[in-house]
Each structure stands twice: as structure tokens, then as C-alpha cells.
PDB file of C-alpha atoms in Angstrom:
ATOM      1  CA  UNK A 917      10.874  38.052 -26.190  1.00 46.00           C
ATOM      2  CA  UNK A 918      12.108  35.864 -23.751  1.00 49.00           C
ATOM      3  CA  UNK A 919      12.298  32.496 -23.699  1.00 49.00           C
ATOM      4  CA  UNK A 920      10.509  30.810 -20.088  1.00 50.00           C
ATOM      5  CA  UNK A 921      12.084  28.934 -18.043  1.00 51.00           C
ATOM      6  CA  UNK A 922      10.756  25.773 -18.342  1.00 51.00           C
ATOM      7  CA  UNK A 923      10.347  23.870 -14.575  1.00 50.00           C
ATOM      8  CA  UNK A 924      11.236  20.285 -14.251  1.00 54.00           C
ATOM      9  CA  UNK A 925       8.583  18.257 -12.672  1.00 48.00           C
ATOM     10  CA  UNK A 926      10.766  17.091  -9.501  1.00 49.00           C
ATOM     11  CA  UNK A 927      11.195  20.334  -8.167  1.00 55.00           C
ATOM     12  CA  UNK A 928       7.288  21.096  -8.730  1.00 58.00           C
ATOM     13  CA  UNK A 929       6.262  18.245  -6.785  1.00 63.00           C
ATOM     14  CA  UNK A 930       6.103  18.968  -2.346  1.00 78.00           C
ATOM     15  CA  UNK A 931       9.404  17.535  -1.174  1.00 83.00           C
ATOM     16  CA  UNK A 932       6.965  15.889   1.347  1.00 85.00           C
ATOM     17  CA  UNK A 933       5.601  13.561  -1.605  1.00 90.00           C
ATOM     18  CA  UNK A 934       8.714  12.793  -2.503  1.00 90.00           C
ATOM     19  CA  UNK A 935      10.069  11.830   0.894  1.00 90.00           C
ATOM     20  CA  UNK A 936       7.023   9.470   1.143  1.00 91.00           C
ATOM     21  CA  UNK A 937       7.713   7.446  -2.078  1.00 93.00           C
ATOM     22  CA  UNK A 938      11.007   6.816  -0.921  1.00 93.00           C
ATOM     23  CA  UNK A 939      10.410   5.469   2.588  1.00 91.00           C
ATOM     24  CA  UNK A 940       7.547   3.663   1.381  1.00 91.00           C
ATOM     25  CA  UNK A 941       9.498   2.357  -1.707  1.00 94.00           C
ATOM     26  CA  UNK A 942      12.403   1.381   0.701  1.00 94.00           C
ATOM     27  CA  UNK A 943      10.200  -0.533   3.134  1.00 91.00           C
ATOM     28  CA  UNK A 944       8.529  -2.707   0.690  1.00 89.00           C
ATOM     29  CA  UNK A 945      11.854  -3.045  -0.513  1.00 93.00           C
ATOM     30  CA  UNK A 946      13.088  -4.763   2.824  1.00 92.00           C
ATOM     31  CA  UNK A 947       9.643  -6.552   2.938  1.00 88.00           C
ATOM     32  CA  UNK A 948      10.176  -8.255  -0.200  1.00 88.00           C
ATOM     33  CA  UNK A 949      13.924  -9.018   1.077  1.00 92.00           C
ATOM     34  CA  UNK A 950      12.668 -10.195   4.192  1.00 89.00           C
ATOM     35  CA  UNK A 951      10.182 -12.457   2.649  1.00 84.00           C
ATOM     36  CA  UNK A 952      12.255 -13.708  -0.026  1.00 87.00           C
ATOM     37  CA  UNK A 953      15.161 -14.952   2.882  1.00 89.00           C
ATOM     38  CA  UNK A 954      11.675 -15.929   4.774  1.00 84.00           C
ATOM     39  CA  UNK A 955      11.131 -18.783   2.080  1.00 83.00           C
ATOM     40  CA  UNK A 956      14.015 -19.754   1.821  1.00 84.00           C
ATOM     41  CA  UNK A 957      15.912 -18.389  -1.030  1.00 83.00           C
ATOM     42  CA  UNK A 958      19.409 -18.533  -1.897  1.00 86.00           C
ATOM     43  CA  UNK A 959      20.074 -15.722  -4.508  1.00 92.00           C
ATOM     44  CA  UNK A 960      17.757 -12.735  -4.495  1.00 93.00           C
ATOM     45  CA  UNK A 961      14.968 -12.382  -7.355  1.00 92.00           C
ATOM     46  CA  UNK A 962      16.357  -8.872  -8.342  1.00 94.00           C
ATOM     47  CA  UNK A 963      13.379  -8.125 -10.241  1.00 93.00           C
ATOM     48  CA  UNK A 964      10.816  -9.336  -7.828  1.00 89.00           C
ATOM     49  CA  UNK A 965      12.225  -7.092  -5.040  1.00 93.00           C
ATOM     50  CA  UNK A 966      12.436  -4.128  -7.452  1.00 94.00           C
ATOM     51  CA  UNK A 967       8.962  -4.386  -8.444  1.00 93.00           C
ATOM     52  CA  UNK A 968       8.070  -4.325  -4.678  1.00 90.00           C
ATOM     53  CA  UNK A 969      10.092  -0.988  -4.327  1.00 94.00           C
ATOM     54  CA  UNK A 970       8.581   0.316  -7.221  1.00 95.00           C
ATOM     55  CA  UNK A 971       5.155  -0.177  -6.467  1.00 94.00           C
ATOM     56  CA  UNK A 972       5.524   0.358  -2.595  1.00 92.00           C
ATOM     57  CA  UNK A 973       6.951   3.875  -3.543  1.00 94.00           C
ATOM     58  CA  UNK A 974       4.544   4.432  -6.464  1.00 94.00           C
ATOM     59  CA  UNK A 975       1.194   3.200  -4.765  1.00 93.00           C
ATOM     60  CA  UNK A 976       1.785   3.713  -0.535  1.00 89.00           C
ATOM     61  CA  UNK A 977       4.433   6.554  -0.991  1.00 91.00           C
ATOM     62  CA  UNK A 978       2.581   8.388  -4.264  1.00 93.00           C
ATOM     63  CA  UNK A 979      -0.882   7.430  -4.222  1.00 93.00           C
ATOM     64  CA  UNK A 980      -1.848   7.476  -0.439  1.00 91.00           C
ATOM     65  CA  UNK A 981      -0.045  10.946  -0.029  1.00 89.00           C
ATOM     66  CA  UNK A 982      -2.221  12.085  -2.414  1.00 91.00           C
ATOM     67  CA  UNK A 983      -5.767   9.809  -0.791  1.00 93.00           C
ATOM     68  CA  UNK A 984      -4.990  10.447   2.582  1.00 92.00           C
ATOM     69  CA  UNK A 985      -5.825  13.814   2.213  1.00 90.00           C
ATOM     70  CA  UNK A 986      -9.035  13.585   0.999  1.00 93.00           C
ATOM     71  CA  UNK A 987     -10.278  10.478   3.265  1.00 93.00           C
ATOM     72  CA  UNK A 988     -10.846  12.510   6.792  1.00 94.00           C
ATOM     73  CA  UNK A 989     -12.728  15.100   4.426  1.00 94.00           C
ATOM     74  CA  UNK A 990     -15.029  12.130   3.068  1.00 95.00           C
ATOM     75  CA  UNK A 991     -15.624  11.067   6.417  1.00 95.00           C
ATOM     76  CA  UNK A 992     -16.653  13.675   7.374  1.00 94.00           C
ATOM     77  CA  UNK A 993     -19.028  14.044   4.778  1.00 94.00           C
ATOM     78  CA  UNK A 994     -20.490  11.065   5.901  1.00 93.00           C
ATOM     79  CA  UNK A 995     -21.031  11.903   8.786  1.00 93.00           C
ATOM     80  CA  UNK A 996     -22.391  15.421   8.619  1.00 93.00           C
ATOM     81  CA  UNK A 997     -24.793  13.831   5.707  1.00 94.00           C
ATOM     82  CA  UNK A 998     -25.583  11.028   8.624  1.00 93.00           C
ATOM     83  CA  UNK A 999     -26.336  13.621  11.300  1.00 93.00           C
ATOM     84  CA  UNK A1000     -23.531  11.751  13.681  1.00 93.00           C
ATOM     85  CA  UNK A1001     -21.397  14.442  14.508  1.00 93.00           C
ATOM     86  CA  UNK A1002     -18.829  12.089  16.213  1.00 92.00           C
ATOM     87  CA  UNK A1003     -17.759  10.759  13.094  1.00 92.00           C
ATOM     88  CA  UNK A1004     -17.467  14.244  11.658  1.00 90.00           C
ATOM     89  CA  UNK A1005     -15.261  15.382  14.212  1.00 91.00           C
ATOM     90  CA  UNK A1006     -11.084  14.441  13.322  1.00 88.00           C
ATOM     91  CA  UNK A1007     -10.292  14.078  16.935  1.00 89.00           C
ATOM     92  CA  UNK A1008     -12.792  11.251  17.314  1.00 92.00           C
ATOM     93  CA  UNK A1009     -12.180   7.799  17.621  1.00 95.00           C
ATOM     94  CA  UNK A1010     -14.977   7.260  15.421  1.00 96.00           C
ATOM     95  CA  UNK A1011     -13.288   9.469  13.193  1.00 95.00           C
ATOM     96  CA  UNK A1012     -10.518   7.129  12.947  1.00 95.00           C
ATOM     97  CA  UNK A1013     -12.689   3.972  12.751  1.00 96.00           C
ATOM     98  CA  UNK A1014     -14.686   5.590  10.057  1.00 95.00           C
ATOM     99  CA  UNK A1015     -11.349   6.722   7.826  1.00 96.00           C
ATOM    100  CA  UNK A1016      -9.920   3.090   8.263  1.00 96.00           C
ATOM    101  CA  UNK A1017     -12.981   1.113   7.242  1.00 95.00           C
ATOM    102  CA  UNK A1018     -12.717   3.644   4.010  1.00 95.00           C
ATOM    103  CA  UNK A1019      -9.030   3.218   3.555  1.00 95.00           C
ATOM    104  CA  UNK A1020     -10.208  -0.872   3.945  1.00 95.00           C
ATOM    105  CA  UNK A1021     -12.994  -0.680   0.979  1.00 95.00           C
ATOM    106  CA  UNK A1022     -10.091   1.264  -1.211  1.00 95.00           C
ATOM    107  CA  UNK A1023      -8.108  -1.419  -0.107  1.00 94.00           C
ATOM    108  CA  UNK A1024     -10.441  -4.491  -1.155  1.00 95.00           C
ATOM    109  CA  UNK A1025     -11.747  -2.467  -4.665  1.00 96.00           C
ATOM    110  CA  UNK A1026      -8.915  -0.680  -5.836  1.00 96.00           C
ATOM    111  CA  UNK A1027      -4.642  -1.698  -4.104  1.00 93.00           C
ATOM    112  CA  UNK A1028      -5.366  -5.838  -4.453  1.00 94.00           C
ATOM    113  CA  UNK A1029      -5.940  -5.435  -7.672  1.00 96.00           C
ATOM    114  CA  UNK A1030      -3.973  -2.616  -8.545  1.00 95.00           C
ATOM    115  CA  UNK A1031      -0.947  -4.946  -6.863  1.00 90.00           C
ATOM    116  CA  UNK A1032      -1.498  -8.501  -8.594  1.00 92.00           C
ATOM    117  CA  UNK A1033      -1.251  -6.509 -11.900  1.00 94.00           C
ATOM    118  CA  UNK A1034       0.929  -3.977 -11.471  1.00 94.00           C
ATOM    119  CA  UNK A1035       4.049  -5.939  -9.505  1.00 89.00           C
ATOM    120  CA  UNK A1036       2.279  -9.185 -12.091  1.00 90.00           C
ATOM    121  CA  UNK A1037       3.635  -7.046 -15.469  1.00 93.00           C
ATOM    122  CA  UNK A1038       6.747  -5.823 -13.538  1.00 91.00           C
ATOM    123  CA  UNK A1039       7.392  -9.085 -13.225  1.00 88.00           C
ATOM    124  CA  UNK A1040       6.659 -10.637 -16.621  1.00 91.00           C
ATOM    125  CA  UNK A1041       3.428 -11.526 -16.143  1.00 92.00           C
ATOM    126  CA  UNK A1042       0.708 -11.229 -19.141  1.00 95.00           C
ATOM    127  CA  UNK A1043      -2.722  -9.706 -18.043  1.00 95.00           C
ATOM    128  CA  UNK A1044      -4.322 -13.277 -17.514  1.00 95.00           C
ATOM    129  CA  UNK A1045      -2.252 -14.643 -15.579  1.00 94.00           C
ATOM    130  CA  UNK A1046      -2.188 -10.990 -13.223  1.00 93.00           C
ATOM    131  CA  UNK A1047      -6.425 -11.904 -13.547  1.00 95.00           C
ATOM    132  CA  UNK A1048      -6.123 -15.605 -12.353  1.00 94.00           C
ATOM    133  CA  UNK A1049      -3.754 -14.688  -9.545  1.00 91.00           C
ATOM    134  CA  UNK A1050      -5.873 -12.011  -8.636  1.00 93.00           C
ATOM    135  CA  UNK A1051      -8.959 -14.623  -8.579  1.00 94.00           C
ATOM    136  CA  UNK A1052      -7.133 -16.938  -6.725  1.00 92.00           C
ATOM    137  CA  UNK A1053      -6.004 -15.023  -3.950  1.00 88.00           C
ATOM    138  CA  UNK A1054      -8.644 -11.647  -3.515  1.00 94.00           C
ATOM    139  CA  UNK A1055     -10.178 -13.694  -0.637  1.00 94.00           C
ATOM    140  CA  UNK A1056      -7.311 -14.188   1.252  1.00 90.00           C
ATOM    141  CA  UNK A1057      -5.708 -11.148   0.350  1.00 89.00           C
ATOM    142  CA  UNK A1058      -8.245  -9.112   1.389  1.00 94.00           C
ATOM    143  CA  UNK A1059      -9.110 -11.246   4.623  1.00 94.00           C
ATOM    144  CA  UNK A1060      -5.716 -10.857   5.941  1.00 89.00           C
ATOM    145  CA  UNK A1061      -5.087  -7.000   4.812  1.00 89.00           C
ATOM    146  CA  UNK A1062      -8.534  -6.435   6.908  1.00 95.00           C
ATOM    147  CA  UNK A1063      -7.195  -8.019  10.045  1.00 93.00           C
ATOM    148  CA  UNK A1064      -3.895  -6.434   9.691  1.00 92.00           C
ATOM    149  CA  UNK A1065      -5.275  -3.109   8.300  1.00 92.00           C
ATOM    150  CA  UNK A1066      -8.333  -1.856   9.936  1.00 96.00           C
ATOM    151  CA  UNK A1067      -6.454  -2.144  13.749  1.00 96.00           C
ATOM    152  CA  UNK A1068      -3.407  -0.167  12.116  1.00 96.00           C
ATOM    153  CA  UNK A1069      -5.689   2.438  10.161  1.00 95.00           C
ATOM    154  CA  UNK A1070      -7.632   3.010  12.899  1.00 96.00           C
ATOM    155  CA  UNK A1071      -4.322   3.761  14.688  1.00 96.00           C
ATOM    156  CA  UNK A1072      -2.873   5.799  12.011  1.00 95.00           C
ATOM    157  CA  UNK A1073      -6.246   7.965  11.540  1.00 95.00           C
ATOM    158  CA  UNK A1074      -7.295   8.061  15.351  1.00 94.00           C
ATOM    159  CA  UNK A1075      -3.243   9.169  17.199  1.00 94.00           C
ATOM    160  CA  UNK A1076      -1.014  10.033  14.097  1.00 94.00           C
ATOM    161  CA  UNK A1077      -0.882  13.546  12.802  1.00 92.00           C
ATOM    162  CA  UNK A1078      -1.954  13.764   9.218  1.00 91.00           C
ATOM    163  CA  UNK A1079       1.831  15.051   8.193  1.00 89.00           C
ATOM    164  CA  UNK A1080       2.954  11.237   9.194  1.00 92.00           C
ATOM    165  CA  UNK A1081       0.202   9.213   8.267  1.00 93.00           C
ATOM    166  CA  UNK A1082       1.852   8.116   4.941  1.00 90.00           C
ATOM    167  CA  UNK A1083       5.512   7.588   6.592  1.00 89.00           C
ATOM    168  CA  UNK A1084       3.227   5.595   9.322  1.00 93.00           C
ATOM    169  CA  UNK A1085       1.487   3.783   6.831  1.00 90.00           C
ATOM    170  CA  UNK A1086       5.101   3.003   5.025  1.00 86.00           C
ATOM    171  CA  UNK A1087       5.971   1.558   8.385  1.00 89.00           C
ATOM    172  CA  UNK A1088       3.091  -1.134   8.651  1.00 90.00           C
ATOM    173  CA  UNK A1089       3.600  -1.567   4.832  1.00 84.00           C
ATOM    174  CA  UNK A1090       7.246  -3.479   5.735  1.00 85.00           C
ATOM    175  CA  UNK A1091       4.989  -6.079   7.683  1.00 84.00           C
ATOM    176  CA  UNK A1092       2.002  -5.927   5.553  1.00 81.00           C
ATOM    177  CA  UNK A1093       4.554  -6.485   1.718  1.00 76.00           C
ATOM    178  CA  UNK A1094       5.812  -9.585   3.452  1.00 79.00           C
ATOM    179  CA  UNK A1095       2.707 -10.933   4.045  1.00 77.00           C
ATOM    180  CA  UNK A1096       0.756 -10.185   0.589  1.00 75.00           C
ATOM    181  CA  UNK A1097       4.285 -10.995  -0.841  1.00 72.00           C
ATOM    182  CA  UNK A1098       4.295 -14.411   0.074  1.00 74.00           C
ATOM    183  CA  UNK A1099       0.176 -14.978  -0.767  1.00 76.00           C
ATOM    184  CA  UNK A1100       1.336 -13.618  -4.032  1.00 71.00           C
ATOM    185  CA  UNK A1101       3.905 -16.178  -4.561  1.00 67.00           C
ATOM    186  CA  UNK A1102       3.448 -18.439  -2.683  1.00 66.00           C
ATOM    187  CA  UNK A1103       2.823 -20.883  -5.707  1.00 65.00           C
ATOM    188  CA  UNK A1104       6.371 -19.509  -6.654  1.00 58.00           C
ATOM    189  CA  UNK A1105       8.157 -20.534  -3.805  1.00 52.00           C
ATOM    190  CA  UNK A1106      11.584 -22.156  -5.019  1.00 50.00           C
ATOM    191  CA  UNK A1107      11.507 -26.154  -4.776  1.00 46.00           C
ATOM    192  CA  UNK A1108      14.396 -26.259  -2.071  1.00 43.00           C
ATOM    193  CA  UNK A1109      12.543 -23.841   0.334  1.00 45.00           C
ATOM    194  CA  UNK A1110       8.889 -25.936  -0.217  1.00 44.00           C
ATOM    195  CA  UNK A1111      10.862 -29.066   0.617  1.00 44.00           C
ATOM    196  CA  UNK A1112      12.161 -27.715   3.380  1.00 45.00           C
ATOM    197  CA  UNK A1113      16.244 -28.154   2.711  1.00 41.00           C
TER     198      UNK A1113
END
């Protein structure tokens, strides 16, 4: 009898996925870098930045290649189940509005959180302290990734084909990682940068 081949999991995987984790990873990457020059730093956290890349690439490259395949199908679910045809249609605008106020309720319920404690324990953080960072900054976290987000969703869903959506998204995720970056450390921020030298 022979023995089977066995197939490693890389060359399972779409190369498409894996192209996505990369840019994405790289772009919150440069986000982190930007933000971390931004306040001020002299010497680069190494382990800050690579648990940026790691869950940029994990969560925007991995995850969302994976969700933004199912969230035109939802919406248009809804909207068959609604009767409004418009929103069941993908080359509607209300389409695209519909897919990125769904991307922004993932975004509010499930990334925040999923980011204070997953790039919190990459970085050292216990479970608590992930929780009380979360607490402290949801609100503003979630204010500001809704008035960056929904415009740029709405973009992404409404002109970009679906093969680019997650490189697209990996794009607005360099602007978006600095921001939620520094709200996530701001309290962080190294004493020579907060004074202002």
C-alpha cells in the first residue's frame, strides 16, 4: 500500500489569501511605524510594531478575505427578506451602503475587541488590563473607526471589485492602524514625546 502524500497547509490555502495577509500585515506594519515616529519615539518598540503586523495580516489580510465574501450575500438577504430590491442588487449604491454599515456593526462587536486583546497579549498584556483598555477606549474607538470606515466601506463595496476589496481595505488599514494605534496607547506615549522635547 502506498503511503499518501501528505499536503502542507500553505500550498492548500488560495495564493489570493495569502497575498492579502501580507499586504495587510505590511501596512499595519508601516502604520504602527508611522505612528510610533508620529509620537515621538526615538528607538522603535519592536514588539509593538510586530504585533501590529501580526494582527493586521491575521485579522484584515486572513479574516476579512474570508468575511468579505459572505457580507454582499447577507445583504442581500436583507434585502430580498425586506422586499427592497435596491439593496439586493451588488451594483447598487445601496448595496454598498448596506455592506459597509454591516462591515461597521462587525467592526463595533467583534475587530475593537478582538484588537485591544489580541495586539494587548502580544504585547504582554494580562486579560484585565486588554478588558480595561478595551472599556476605556470602545467609545472612541468605535466613534472614529465609524467616521473613517463607513465613507471608505461604502467606497470599497459600492466601486471596488470584490477580488480587491481586501488589498483595498489593507490600504485604508495603513491610515486607520495609526489612528486606533495611538487611541490604544496613547496612555503609553514615551515621557519625552508627551512633553513635547
Amino acid at each position: 500500500m502506498a503511503a499518501r502524500a501528505s499536503i502542507p497547509l500553505l500550498q492548500t490555502v488560495p495564493s489570493k489569501f495569502w497575498s492579502d495577509v501580507v499586504a495587510a500585515g505590511s501596512l499595519g506594519l508601516a502604520g504602527d511605524l508611522i505612528c510610533q515616529a508620529a509620537e515621538g519615539r526615538r528607538d522603535v518598540d519592536v514588539r509593538r510594531a510586530a504585533s501590529l503586523a501580526f494582527f493586521s495580516g491575521a485579522y484584515s489580510g486572513g479574516l476579512l478575505h474570508v468575511l468579505y465574501g459572505y457580507l454582499p450575500r447577507w445583504t442581500a438577504a436583507v434585502g430580498r427578506a425586506a422586499g427592497v430590491a435596491a439593496l439586493s442588487r451588488p451594483s447598487s449604491r445601496l448595496h454598498g451602503a448596506g455592506c459597509s454599515l454591516l462591515d461597521n456593526a462587525h467592526c463595533g462587536l467583534v475587530y475593537i475587541p478582538a484588537y485591544f486583546f489580541a495586539v494587548g497579549a502580544l504585547q504582554g498584556q494580562s486579560p484585565g488590563q486588554a478588558r480595561a483598555a478595551l472599556g476605556a477606549e470602545w467609545a472612541t474607538t468605535y466613534a472614529s473607526c465609524s467616521a473613517f470606515w463607513i465613507p471608505y466601506s461604502f467606497a470599497n463595496f459600492s466601486y471596488v471589485a470584490a477580488a480587491h476589496r481586501v488589498k483595498f481595505v489593507a490600504v485604508g488599514n495603513l491610515a486607520w492602524s495609526v489612528a486606533i494605534d495611538f487611541i490604544a496607547h496613547r496612555d503609553r506615549v514615551p515621557a519625552a514625546a508627551a512633553r513635547g522635547s
